[in-house]
Tab-separated table of C-alpha atoms and ligand atoms in Angstrom:
chain	number	residue	atom	x	y	z
A	1	MET	CA	98.486	156.180	32.326
A	2	LEU	CA	95.239	156.463	33.938
A	3	ILE	CA	92.129	156.296	31.662
A	4	VAL	CA	89.176	158.100	33.365
A	5	MET	CA	85.814	156.889	31.904
A	6	ARG	CA	82.649	159.247	31.494
A	7	ARG	CA	79.926	159.234	34.144
A	8	ASP	CA	77.721	157.778	31.606
A	9	ALA	CA	79.871	155.260	30.174
A	10	ALA	CA	78.430	151.746	29.710
A	11	GLU	CA	80.023	148.841	30.569
A	12	GLU	CA	80.596	147.768	27.165
A	13	HIS	CA	82.668	151.032	26.302
A	14	VAL	CA	84.884	149.997	29.485
A	15	LYS	CA	85.224	146.338	28.086
A	16	LYS	CA	86.366	147.644	24.725
A	17	VAL	CA	89.004	149.845	26.120
A	18	ILE	CA	90.300	147.214	28.316
A	19	GLN	CA	90.159	144.742	25.402
A	20	MET	CA	91.992	147.281	23.064
A	21	LEU	CA	94.527	147.994	25.703
A	22	GLU	CA	95.428	144.031	25.793
A	23	GLU	CA	95.539	143.750	22.405
A	24	ASN	CA	98.452	146.395	22.282
A	25	GLY	CA	100.359	144.475	25.025
A	26	TYR	CA	99.305	146.428	28.161
A	27	LYS	CA	97.546	145.049	31.298
A	28	ALA	CA	94.762	147.044	32.205
A	29	ARG	CA	92.693	147.066	35.381
A	30	SER	CA	89.357	148.610	35.914
A	31	ILE	CA	88.925	150.701	39.297
A	32	PRO	CA	85.144	151.209	40.089
A	33	GLY	CA	84.559	154.618	41.928
A	34	GLY	CA	81.723	156.366	43.716
A	35	GLU	CA	81.006	158.362	40.466
A	36	ARG	CA	82.873	156.564	37.300
A	37	VAL	CA	85.371	153.839	36.436
A	38	SER	CA	88.884	154.253	35.670
A	39	ILE	CA	91.085	152.041	34.166
A	40	ALA	CA	94.796	151.926	35.102
A	41	VAL	CA	97.350	150.523	32.550
A	42	LEU	CA	99.980	148.423	34.227
A	43	TYR	CA	103.408	147.037	33.238
A	44	ASN	CA	103.909	149.604	30.832
A	45	LYS	CA	107.555	150.153	30.124
A	46	ALA	CA	107.112	153.288	28.356
A	47	PRO	CA	104.319	156.077	28.211
A	48	VAL	CA	101.235	154.926	26.369
A	49	ASP	CA	99.936	157.093	23.433
A	50	ALA	CA	96.996	158.579	24.747
A	51	ALA	CA	95.556	160.004	21.327
A	52	TRP	CA	93.753	156.666	20.245
A	53	VAL	CA	92.489	155.837	23.776
A	54	GLN	CA	90.866	159.362	24.037
A	55	GLU	CA	88.995	158.740	20.829
A	56	MET	CA	87.029	155.685	22.125
A	57	PRO	CA	83.798	155.690	23.210
A	58	GLY	CA	82.740	156.417	26.817
A	59	VAL	CA	86.378	157.893	27.565
A	60	LYS	CA	86.568	161.265	29.445
A	61	GLU	CA	90.389	161.609	29.546
A	62	ALA	CA	93.566	160.133	29.619
A	63	ILE	CA	96.028	161.052	32.116
A	64	ALA	CA	99.831	160.460	32.764
A	65	VAL	CA	100.307	158.998	36.057
A	66	THR	CA	103.715	160.701	37.196
A	67	ARG	CA	104.082	158.325	40.485
A	68	PRO	CA	105.719	154.920	39.978
A	69	PHE	CA	102.887	153.302	42.261
A	70	LYS	CA	99.513	153.382	40.140
A	71	LEU	CA	96.637	151.240	42.094
A	72	VAL	CA	97.569	152.892	45.463
A	73	SER	CA	98.031	156.194	44.133
A	74	ARG	CA	95.091	158.896	44.616
A	75	GLU	CA	95.466	159.767	41.048
A	76	THR	CA	93.969	156.411	40.106
A	77	LYS	CA	91.129	156.445	42.627
A	78	ALA	CA	90.324	159.778	44.198
A	79	GLU	CA	87.775	158.592	46.950
A	80	ASP	CA	89.174	157.020	50.506
A	81	THR	CA	89.565	153.125	50.396
A	82	VAL	CA	87.512	151.638	53.248
A	83	VAL	CA	88.367	148.278	54.051
A	84	LYS	CA	85.725	146.003	55.663
A	85	VAL	CA	86.772	143.645	58.325
A	86	GLY	CA	83.878	141.516	59.029
A	87	HIS	CA	81.520	144.451	60.617
A	88	VAL	CA	84.454	146.907	61.078
A	89	ALA	CA	85.217	149.451	58.289
A	90	VAL	CA	88.817	150.721	58.465
A	91	GLY	CA	89.243	153.882	56.674
A	92	GLY	CA	85.739	155.391	57.094
A	93	GLU	CA	84.314	158.006	59.178
A	94	LYS	CA	85.445	156.294	62.460
A	95	MET	CA	89.130	155.654	63.403
A	96	THR	CA	89.563	151.998	64.187
A	97	VAL	CA	91.275	150.506	67.462
A	98	ILE	CA	93.233	147.384	67.177
A	99	ALA	CA	94.603	146.217	70.362
A	100	GLY	CA	95.837	143.013	72.111
A	101	PRO	CA	98.972	141.324	73.248
A	102	CYS	CA	102.099	141.049	71.230
A	103	ALA	CA	101.771	137.229	71.400
A	104	ILE	CA	99.463	134.726	71.919
A	105	GLU	CA	100.654	133.042	74.862
A	106	ASP	CA	97.741	130.732	76.130
A	107	GLU	CA	93.887	130.761	75.622
A	108	SER	CA	93.180	132.251	79.148
A	109	GLN	CA	95.782	135.334	78.340
A	110	ALA	CA	94.091	135.831	75.138
A	111	LEU	CA	90.292	135.691	76.425
A	112	THR	CA	91.283	137.910	79.189
A	113	ILE	CA	92.831	140.854	77.385
A	114	ALA	CA	90.399	140.453	74.561
A	115	GLU	CA	87.579	140.945	77.044
A	116	ALA	CA	89.321	143.818	78.409
A	117	VAL	CA	89.941	145.608	75.327
A	118	ARG	CA	86.679	144.905	73.798
A	119	ALA	CA	84.986	146.392	76.900
A	120	ALA	CA	87.268	149.354	76.309
A	121	GLY	CA	86.134	149.953	72.751
A	122	ALA	CA	88.586	148.092	70.679
A	123	ASP	CA	87.146	147.257	67.300
A	124	ILE	CA	89.554	144.467	66.352
A	125	PHE	CA	91.827	141.818	68.338
A	126	ARG	CA	95.535	141.471	67.539
A	127	GLY	CA	98.017	138.936	68.664
A	128	GLY	CA	100.759	136.886	66.743
A	129	ALA	CA	101.108	133.346	66.617
A	130	PHE	CA	103.898	133.386	64.672
A	131	LYS	CA	106.255	135.637	66.037
A	132	PRO	CA	109.264	137.317	63.937
A	133	ARG	CA	112.097	137.712	66.896
A	134	THR	CA	115.364	138.964	66.546
A	135	SER	CA	116.856	136.279	68.834
A	136	PRO	CA	116.168	132.378	67.749
A	137	TYR	CA	116.194	131.724	71.572
A	138	SER	CA	113.035	134.028	72.215
A	139	PHE	CA	109.628	132.667	72.328
A	140	GLN	CA	108.524	132.357	68.709
A	141	GLY	CA	104.525	131.901	68.891
A	142	LEU	CA	102.452	129.010	69.269
A	143	GLY	CA	101.838	128.476	65.418
A	144	GLU	CA	98.701	126.873	64.839
A	145	LYS	CA	97.661	126.598	68.183
A	146	GLY	CA	97.955	130.359	68.409
A	147	LEU	CA	95.600	130.714	65.607
A	148	GLN	CA	93.250	128.296	66.978
A	149	ILE	CA	92.788	130.542	70.204
A	150	LEU	CA	92.423	133.274	67.844
A	151	ALA	CA	89.507	131.931	66.264
A	152	LYS	CA	88.097	131.356	69.946
A	153	VAL	CA	88.539	134.891	70.843
A	154	ARG	CA	86.496	135.900	67.807
A	155	GLU	CA	83.789	133.453	68.641
A	156	ALA	CA	83.482	134.710	72.186
A	157	THR	CA	84.149	138.413	71.557
A	158	GLY	CA	82.844	138.925	68.174
A	159	MET	CA	85.899	140.892	67.321
A	160	PRO	CA	87.624	140.227	64.102
A	161	VAL	CA	91.135	139.314	64.583
A	162	ALA	CA	94.355	140.175	62.885
A	163	THR	CA	97.765	138.309	63.128
A	164	GLU	CA	101.009	138.324	61.413
A	165	VAL	CA	101.970	136.156	58.590
A	166	MET	CA	105.450	135.482	58.764
A	167	ASP	CA	106.237	133.555	55.505
A	168	LEU	CA	105.019	131.457	52.604
A	169	ALA	CA	105.160	128.028	54.512
A	170	CYS	CA	102.732	129.172	57.212
A	171	PHE	CA	100.449	131.178	54.567
A	172	ASP	CA	97.640	128.878	53.813
A	173	MET	CA	97.401	128.216	57.650
A	174	VAL	CA	97.392	131.707	58.725
A	175	GLU	CA	94.808	132.738	56.119
A	176	ALA	CA	92.379	130.146	57.174
A	177	TYR	CA	92.366	131.725	60.600
A	178	ALA	CA	92.804	135.247	60.394
A	179	ASP	CA	90.539	137.990	59.509
A	180	ILE	CA	93.465	140.489	58.890
A	181	LEU	CA	96.857	139.302	57.304
A	182	GLN	CA	99.573	141.507	58.792
A	183	ILE	CA	102.807	141.666	57.170
A	184	GLY	CA	105.453	142.700	59.454
A	185	THR	CA	108.309	145.614	59.310
A	186	ARG	CA	110.815	142.807	58.372
A	187	ASN	CA	108.844	141.454	55.690
A	188	MET	CA	107.754	144.643	53.805
A	189	GLN	CA	109.987	143.567	50.839
A	190	ASN	CA	109.681	140.149	50.833
A	191	PHE	CA	108.022	140.058	47.501
A	192	SER	CA	106.952	136.797	47.316
A	193	LEU	CA	104.800	136.967	50.490
A	194	LEU	CA	103.408	140.305	49.176
A	195	ARG	CA	102.359	138.666	46.034
A	196	ARG	CA	100.726	135.902	47.899
A	197	ALA	CA	99.158	138.189	50.141
A	198	GLY	CA	97.683	139.888	46.635
A	199	GLU	CA	96.203	136.552	45.824
A	200	SER	CA	94.193	136.334	49.097
A	201	GLY	CA	90.704	137.295	49.607
A	202	ARG	CA	91.847	138.693	53.297
A	203	PRO	CA	92.489	142.032	53.932
A	204	VAL	CA	96.335	142.877	54.564
A	205	LEU	CA	97.629	145.176	57.208
A	206	LEU	CA	101.218	146.166	55.630
A	207	LYS	CA	103.569	147.421	58.085
A	208	ARG	CA	106.132	150.156	57.124
A	209	GLY	CA	109.673	148.643	56.607
A	210	MET	CA	111.945	150.012	59.551
A	211	SER	CA	114.136	151.662	56.908
A	212	ALA	CA	111.572	152.050	54.001
A	213	THR	CA	110.917	155.507	52.466
A	214	VAL	CA	107.061	156.297	52.304
A	215	GLU	CA	107.615	155.699	48.160
A	216	GLU	CA	108.782	152.048	48.929
A	217	TRP	CA	106.237	151.173	51.495
A	218	LEU	CA	103.831	152.253	48.898
A	219	MET	CA	105.090	150.370	46.161
A	220	ALA	CA	105.061	147.488	48.773
A	221	ALA	CA	101.279	147.925	48.623
A	222	GLU	CA	101.434	148.004	44.837
A	223	TYR	CA	102.584	144.748	44.770
A	224	ILE	CA	99.614	143.462	46.763
A	225	MET	CA	97.209	145.369	44.693
A	226	ALA	CA	98.718	144.540	41.355
A	227	GLU	CA	98.081	140.599	42.289
A	228	GLY	CA	94.338	141.827	42.453
A	229	ASN	CA	93.781	142.394	46.378
A	230	PRO	CA	92.455	145.752	47.041
A	231	ASN	CA	92.026	145.423	50.647
A	232	VAL	CA	95.276	146.948	51.949
A	233	ILE	CA	95.574	148.769	55.260
A	234	LEU	CA	99.164	150.741	55.783
A	235	CYS	CA	100.682	150.903	59.152
A	236	GLU	CA	103.332	153.426	60.082
A	237	ARG	CA	105.143	151.783	63.305
A	238	GLY	CA	108.534	154.111	63.581
A	239	VAL	CA	111.450	153.850	61.418
A	240	ARG	CA	114.945	153.226	62.913
A	241	THR	CA	116.935	156.588	63.843
A	242	PHE	CA	120.151	157.366	65.947
A	243	VAL	CA	117.891	157.787	69.189
A	244	ARG	CA	118.193	155.426	72.076
A	245	HIS	CA	115.251	156.770	74.170
A	246	SER	CA	112.988	154.964	72.103
A	247	ARG	CA	113.034	151.451	70.064
A	248	ASN	CA	112.045	153.511	66.919
A	249	THR	CA	111.132	156.793	65.892
A	250	LEU	CA	107.348	157.549	64.966
A	251	ASP	CA	107.218	159.254	61.695
A	252	PHE	CA	103.915	161.070	61.965
A	253	SER	CA	104.662	163.171	59.050
A	254	ALA	CA	103.964	160.122	56.860
A	255	VAL	CA	100.506	159.815	57.634
A	256	PRO	CA	99.379	163.104	55.863
A	257	VAL	CA	102.060	162.202	53.150
A	258	VAL	CA	100.183	158.763	52.691
A	259	GLN	CA	97.080	160.102	52.695
A	260	ARG	CA	97.842	162.497	50.102
A	261	GLU	CA	99.257	160.358	47.758
A	262	SER	CA	97.293	157.251	48.273
A	263	HIS	CA	93.739	156.431	48.889
A	264	LEU	CA	94.549	153.345	51.164
A	265	PRO	CA	93.791	153.588	55.021
A	266	VAL	CA	96.845	154.478	57.346
A	267	ILE	CA	96.825	153.612	60.890
A	268	VAL	CA	99.531	154.071	63.548
A	269	ASP	CA	101.223	151.607	65.732
A	270	PRO	CA	102.671	153.559	68.723
A	271	SER	CA	103.698	150.375	70.658
A	272	HIS	CA	106.361	149.001	68.459
A	273	ALA	CA	107.349	152.665	67.793
A	274	ALA	CA	107.989	153.470	71.351
A	275	GLY	CA	109.319	150.260	72.968
A	276	PHE	CA	108.269	151.619	76.110
A	277	ARG	CA	105.090	152.013	78.051
A	278	ASP	CA	105.060	155.444	79.217
A	279	GLN	CA	105.486	156.564	75.559
A	280	VAL	CA	102.761	154.917	74.084
A	281	MET	CA	99.634	156.718	75.189
A	282	PRO	CA	101.142	160.048	74.049
A	283	LEU	CA	101.948	158.852	70.707
A	284	ALA	CA	98.563	157.042	70.303
A	285	ARG	CA	96.790	160.182	71.189
A	286	ALA	CA	99.087	162.172	68.671
A	287	ALA	CA	98.038	159.553	66.187
A	288	VAL	CA	94.491	160.380	66.652
A	289	ALA	CA	95.471	164.177	66.297
A	290	VAL	CA	97.265	163.725	62.858
A	291	ASN	CA	94.312	162.107	61.680
A	292	ALA	CA	95.229	158.668	61.211
A	293	ASP	CA	92.221	156.058	60.124
A	294	GLY	CA	93.304	154.010	63.283
A	295	VAL	CA	95.817	152.909	66.064
A	296	MET	CA	96.952	149.338	66.782
A	297	VAL	CA	98.147	149.176	70.640
A	298	GLU	CA	99.651	146.300	72.421
A	299	VAL	CA	97.793	145.401	75.542
A	300	HIS	CA	98.552	142.778	78.169
A	301	HIS	CA	97.003	142.217	81.558
A	302	ALA	CA	100.104	141.040	83.447
A	303	PRO	CA	102.822	142.685	81.220
A	304	GLU	CA	105.509	141.978	83.455
A	305	LYS	CA	105.090	137.851	82.806
A	306	ALA	CA	104.503	138.765	78.791
A	307	LYS	CA	106.612	136.397	76.902
A	308	SER	CA	106.904	139.370	74.394
A	309	ASP	CA	107.047	142.985	74.376
A	310	GLY	CA	105.852	143.483	77.903
A	311	VAL	CA	107.877	146.502	78.433
A	312	GLN	CA	105.456	148.356	75.893
A	313	SER	CA	102.373	146.809	76.634
A	314	LEU	CA	99.799	149.025	78.289
A	315	TYR	CA	97.620	147.872	81.354
A	316	PRO	CA	93.981	147.119	80.503
A	317	SER	CA	92.984	150.444	82.810
A	318	GLN	CA	95.650	152.527	80.904
A	319	PHE	CA	94.166	151.345	77.491
A	320	ALA	CA	90.668	151.964	78.629
A	321	ALA	CA	91.671	155.673	79.632
A	322	LEU	CA	93.418	156.016	76.049
A	323	CYS	CA	90.332	154.885	74.443
A	324	ARG	CA	88.404	157.965	76.061
A	325	GLN	CA	91.038	160.092	75.242
A	326	MET	CA	91.256	159.195	71.619
A	327	GLN	CA	87.532	159.424	71.457
A	328	ALA	CA	87.505	163.033	72.788
A	329	ILE	CA	90.305	163.741	70.391
A	330	GLU	CA	88.756	162.363	67.461
A	331	GLU	CA	85.535	164.615	68.295
A	332	VAL	CA	87.801	167.573	68.238
A	333	LEU	CA	88.744	166.834	64.575
A	334	HIS	CA	85.068	166.957	63.716
A	335	LEU	CA	84.508	170.443	64.672
B	401	PEP	C1	103.853	143.210	65.629
B	401	PEP	O1	102.822	143.955	65.436
B	401	PEP	O2	103.577	142.206	66.209
B	401	PEP	C2	105.378	143.060	65.104
B	401	PEP	C3	106.186	142.487	65.283
B	401	PEP	O3	105.395	144.413	64.733
B	401	PEP	P1	106.609	145.233	63.638
B	401	PEP	O4	106.609	144.147	62.358
B	401	PEP	O5	106.217	146.201	63.281
B	401	PEP	O6	108.007	144.986	64.466
B	402	MN	MN1	105.309	143.295	69.676
C-alpha cells in the first residue's frame, strides 16, 4: 500500500497517518517527493484496508502496490533518485563515469591511473582494496593499506572513491574510507551485508548478481532501503550464460526495465561483462546509447602487469577516446 498525500498536506497530517498505521501494527515510511509526500506501508502480510486511510485529513489516495518491491519502486516515488556522492550527482541530467583499476596495487599505480582517468573526464575513481577472487591463491587486495591509498587518491585528485565491501568483518573499516560502498555480484543476496549497508550513511553501488533476475536485484536494493539508506545505485555487470566469447553476457534490456520499475539510478559495467579489452569500448558506448545513468570501466596504465583483470582493462589512451565518444553519444540523446 502506498498512501499519496495531498500537495497541501501539513506535516501534522503525515505524522497522524504514520501514527495510525503503526498503531495498527504496520511499519510506515514517509517518502518526500518533489511535489508531495507519499507514505509506504511496509511489512504488511495482507493487503491494508484502504477505506479508513482514505478518510484521514491530508490523504489524496491510497494505492495498492502490486510489485513485491516497495521503496525502490516507481509507484512509490515517481521522480528519479539522484544520489549525491561528494560533488558528483549520480542519476541526474549528466551520466556519471566511474573508472580505475580492478584492484589497488600500490600508491604509484593508483595515483598514475587516477590522474589519467580524471584528465580524460572520469567523475569517480574505483579500485578494490578487498577483492573477491575465484581462487584463494589469487591476489586478494591490499586491505586497509589499499583503503589508505584510496584516501590519498581522493585528496590528490578531488575525485570521490568507490570500493567494494566484501563482508561484515571489514564493513566499518571500508565505510570509514570509501565514498561509495560497492556490493559485488557474488554478494547481491548476502542479506546481512545488505542490511548493514542499509544502516550506513554512505551511498551503495549494488551490482546485479550474475544469475539474478531484475526482480531479485531490486529486492536486494529493497533490503538496503528498508533499513533506511535511500542512496542506492544499481549496476548491471552482465549475467552468466552459455557463451564463451565473453566473460558474461551484458543484459542491456535490464536498463530500461529497471528505469521503468524503479526510481534508482542504474549504471553499466562493461568491463566485468566483457572480460576482454576489445569488447569494452563498444559495450560502454552502447551503455550510453541505452540511456544508462553512467558507466564503470576498468583502466590500467600497464594492464599486462595488473594483479587482477588486466585483460579487460583499457589503456588510458583508449579510455580517453571512449570518454570523447560517450560524450558525443550523450549529446545525441538530448536531441
Ligand atoms: C569489481 O567491480 O571489482 C568486481 C569484482 O565486480 P563484480 O562483483 O561485478 O564481479
Ligand atoms: Mn575487476
